CSV table of C-alpha atoms in Angstrom, one decimal:
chain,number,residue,atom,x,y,z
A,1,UNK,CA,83.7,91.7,72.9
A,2,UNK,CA,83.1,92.3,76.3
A,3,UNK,CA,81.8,89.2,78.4
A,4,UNK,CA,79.6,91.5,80.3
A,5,UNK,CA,77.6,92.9,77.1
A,6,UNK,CA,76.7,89.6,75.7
A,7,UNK,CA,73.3,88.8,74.8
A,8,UNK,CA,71.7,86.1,76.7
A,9,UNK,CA,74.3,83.1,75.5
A,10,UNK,CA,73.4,80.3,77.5
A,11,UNK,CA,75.2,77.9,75.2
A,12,UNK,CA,78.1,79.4,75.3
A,13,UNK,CA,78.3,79.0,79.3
A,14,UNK,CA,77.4,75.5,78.8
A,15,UNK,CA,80.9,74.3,79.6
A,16,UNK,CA,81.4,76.2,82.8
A,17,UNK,CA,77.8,75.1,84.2
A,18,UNK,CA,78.6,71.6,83.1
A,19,UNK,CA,82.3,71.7,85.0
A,20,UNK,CA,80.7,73.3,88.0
A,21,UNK,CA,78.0,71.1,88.7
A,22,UNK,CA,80.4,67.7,88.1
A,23,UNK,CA,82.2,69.7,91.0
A,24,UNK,CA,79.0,70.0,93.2
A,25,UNK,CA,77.6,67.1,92.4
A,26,UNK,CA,80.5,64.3,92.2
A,27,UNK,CA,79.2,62.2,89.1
A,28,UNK,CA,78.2,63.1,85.8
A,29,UNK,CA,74.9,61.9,85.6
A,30,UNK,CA,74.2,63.9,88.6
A,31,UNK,CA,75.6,66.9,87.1
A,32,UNK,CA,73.9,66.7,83.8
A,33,UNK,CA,70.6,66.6,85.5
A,34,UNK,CA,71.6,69.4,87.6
A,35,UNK,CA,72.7,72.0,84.8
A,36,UNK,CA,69.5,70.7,83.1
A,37,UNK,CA,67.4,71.8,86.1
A,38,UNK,CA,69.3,74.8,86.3
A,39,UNK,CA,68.8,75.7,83.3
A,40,UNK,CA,65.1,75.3,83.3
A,41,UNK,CA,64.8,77.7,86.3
A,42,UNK,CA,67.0,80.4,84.6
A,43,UNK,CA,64.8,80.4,81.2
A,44,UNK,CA,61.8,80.4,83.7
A,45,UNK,CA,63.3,83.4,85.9
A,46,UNK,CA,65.0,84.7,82.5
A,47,UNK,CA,63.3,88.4,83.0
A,48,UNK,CA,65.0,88.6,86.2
A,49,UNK,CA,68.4,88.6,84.5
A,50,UNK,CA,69.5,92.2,83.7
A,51,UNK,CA,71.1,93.1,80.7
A,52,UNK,CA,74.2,94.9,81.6
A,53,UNK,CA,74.9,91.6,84.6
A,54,UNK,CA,77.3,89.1,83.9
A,55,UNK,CA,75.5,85.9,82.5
A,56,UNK,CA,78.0,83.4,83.5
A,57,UNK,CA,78.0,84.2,87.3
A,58,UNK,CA,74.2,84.5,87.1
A,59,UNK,CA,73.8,81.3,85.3
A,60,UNK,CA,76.5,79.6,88.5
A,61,UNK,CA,74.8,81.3,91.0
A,62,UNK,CA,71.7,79.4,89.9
A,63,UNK,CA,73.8,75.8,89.7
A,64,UNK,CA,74.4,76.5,93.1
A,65,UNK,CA,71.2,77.4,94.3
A,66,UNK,CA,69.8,74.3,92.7
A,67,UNK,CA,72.3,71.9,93.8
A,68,UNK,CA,71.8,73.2,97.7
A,69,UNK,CA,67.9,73.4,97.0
A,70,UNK,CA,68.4,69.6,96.0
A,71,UNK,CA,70.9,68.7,99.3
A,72,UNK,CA,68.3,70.4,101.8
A,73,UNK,CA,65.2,68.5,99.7
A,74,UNK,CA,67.3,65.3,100.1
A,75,UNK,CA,68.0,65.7,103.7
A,76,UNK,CA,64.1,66.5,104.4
A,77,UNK,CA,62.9,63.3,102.1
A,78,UNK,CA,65.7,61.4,103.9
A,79,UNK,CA,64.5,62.2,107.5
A,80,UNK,CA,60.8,62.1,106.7
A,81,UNK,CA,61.4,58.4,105.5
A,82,UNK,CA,63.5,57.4,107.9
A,83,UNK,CA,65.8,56.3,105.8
A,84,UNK,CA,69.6,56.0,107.6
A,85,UNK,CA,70.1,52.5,107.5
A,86,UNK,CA,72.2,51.2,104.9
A,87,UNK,CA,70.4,50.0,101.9
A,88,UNK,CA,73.3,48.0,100.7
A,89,UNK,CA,73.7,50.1,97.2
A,90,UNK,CA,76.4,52.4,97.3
A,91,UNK,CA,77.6,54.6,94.7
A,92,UNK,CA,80.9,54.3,93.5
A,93,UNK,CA,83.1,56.2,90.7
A,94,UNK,CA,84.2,54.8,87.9
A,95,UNK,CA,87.4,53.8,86.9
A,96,UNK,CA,89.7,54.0,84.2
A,97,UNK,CA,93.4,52.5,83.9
A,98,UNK,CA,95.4,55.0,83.4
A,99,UNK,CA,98.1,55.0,79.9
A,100,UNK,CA,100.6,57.3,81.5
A,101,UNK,CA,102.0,58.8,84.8
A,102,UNK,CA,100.2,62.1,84.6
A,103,UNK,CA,96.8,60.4,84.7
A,104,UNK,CA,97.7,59.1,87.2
A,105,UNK,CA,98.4,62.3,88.7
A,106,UNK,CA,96.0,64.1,87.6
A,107,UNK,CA,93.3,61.0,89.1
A,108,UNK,CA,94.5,61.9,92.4
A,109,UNK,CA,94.4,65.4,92.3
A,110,UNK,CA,91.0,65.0,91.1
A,111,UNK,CA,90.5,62.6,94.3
A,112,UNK,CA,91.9,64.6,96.6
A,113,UNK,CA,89.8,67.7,94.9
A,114,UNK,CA,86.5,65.5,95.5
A,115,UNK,CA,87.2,64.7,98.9
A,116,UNK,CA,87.2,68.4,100.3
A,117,UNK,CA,84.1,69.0,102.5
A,118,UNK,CA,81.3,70.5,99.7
A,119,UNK,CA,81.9,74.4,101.4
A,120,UNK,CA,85.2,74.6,100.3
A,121,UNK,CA,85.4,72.3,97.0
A,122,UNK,CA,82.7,74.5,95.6
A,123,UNK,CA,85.0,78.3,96.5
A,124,UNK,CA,87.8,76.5,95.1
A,125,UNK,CA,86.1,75.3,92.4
A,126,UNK,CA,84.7,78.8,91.3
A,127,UNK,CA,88.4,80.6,91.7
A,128,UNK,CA,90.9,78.3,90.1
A,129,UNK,CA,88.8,76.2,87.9
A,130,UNK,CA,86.5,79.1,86.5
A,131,UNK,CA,88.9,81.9,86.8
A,132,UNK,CA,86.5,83.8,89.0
A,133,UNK,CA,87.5,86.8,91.0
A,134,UNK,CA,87.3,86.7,94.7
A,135,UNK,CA,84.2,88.9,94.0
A,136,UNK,CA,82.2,87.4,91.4
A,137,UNK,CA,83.2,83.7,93.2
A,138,UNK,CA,81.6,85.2,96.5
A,139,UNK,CA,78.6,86.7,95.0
A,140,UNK,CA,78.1,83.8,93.3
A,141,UNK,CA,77.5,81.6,96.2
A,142,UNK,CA,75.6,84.5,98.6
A,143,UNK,CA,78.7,84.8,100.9
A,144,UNK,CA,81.3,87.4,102.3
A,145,UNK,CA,84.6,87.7,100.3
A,146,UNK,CA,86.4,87.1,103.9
A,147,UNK,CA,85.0,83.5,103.9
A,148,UNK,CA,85.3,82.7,100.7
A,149,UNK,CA,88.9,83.5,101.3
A,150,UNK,CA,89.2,81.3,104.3
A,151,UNK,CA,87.0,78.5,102.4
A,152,UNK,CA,90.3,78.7,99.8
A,153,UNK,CA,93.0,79.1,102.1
A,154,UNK,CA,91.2,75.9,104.1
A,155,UNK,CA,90.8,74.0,101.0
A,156,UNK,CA,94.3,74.7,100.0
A,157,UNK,CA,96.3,73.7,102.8
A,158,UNK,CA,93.7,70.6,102.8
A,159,UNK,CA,95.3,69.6,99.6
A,160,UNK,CA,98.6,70.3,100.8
A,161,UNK,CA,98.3,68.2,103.5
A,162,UNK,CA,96.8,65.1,101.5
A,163,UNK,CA,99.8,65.8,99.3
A,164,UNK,CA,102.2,66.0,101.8
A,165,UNK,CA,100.7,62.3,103.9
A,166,UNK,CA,101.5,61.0,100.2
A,167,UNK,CA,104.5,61.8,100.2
A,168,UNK,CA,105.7,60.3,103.6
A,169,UNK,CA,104.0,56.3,102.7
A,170,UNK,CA,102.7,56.2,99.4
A,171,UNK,CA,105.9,55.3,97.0
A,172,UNK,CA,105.9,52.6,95.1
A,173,UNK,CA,108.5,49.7,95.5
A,174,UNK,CA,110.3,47.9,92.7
A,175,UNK,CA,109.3,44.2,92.9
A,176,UNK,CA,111.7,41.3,91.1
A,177,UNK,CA,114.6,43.9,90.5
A,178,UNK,CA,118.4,42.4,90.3
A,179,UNK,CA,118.6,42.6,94.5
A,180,UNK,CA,115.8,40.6,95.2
């Protein structure tokens, strides 16, 4: 069946909104409440959504939208308050010990991956996490196709780059072996 043709399937999209917003929004708990809000507006704005579209870019055009609407409503409530000084209670992502070596791995792509300025996470996100063309990933967040291209290429070498300063300092040396 053709993606495209689908009736209005919001829970099968679920699991793309749901990686998306994790993306945007860095945590989980963040995300959830941002798919949830997303969601709301779509059902809301549901008779705006033709038929013949494609649901899944319409339904992550709307995570974005949110998630910015939420960053520029921050800012505002942030600056109104007057509230730059640091409170003392910072966020920070949870851990897990990892069982093998490609946890490991994949912990610091996912690092590195988090760590790209939002612009450029979010492109990335769209093209090689959601399979997205160039196209639909550029629609889908109200830009050009030429800067999404350059938001990718950016993010790319940026990765390459983290990767390649890894490389250089980052191995691991064998304590109590037979020379010590």
């Amino acid at each position: 069946m053709d993606p495209n043709k689908r009736s209005f399937d919001v829970i099968a999209q679920l699991a793309a909104l749901r990686r998306y917003a994790r993306s945007l929004a860095r945590n989980s708990v963040d995300a959830e409440d941002l798919v949830h809000d997303a969601l709301v507006k779509a059902y809301e704005k549901r008779s705006t959504f033709h038929s013949g579209g494609n649901l899944r870019n319409w339904l992550l055009s709307i995570v974005h939208n949110t998630h910015m609407d939420g960053r520029r409503s921050a800012l505002a409530r942030r600056r109104r308050d007057d509230l730059f000084a640091d409170d003392g209670s910072t966020a920070t992502e949870p851990s897990y010990p990892a069982a093998q070596e490609h946890s490991v791995r994949l912990q610091q792509v996912r690092e590195a991956f988090m760590t790209l300025p939002e612009d450029q996470r979010e492109a990335l996100h769209l093209v090689a996490v959601e399979d997205l063309s160039y196209q639909e990933a550029a629609d889908t967040l109200g830009i050009p196709v030429g800067t999404l291209m350059s938001r990718i290429s950016r993010a790319r070498a940026r990765l390459r780059s983290m990767e390649d300063d890894k490389g250089r300092g980052g191995h691991l040396k064998i304590v109590g072996g037979k020379d010590e």
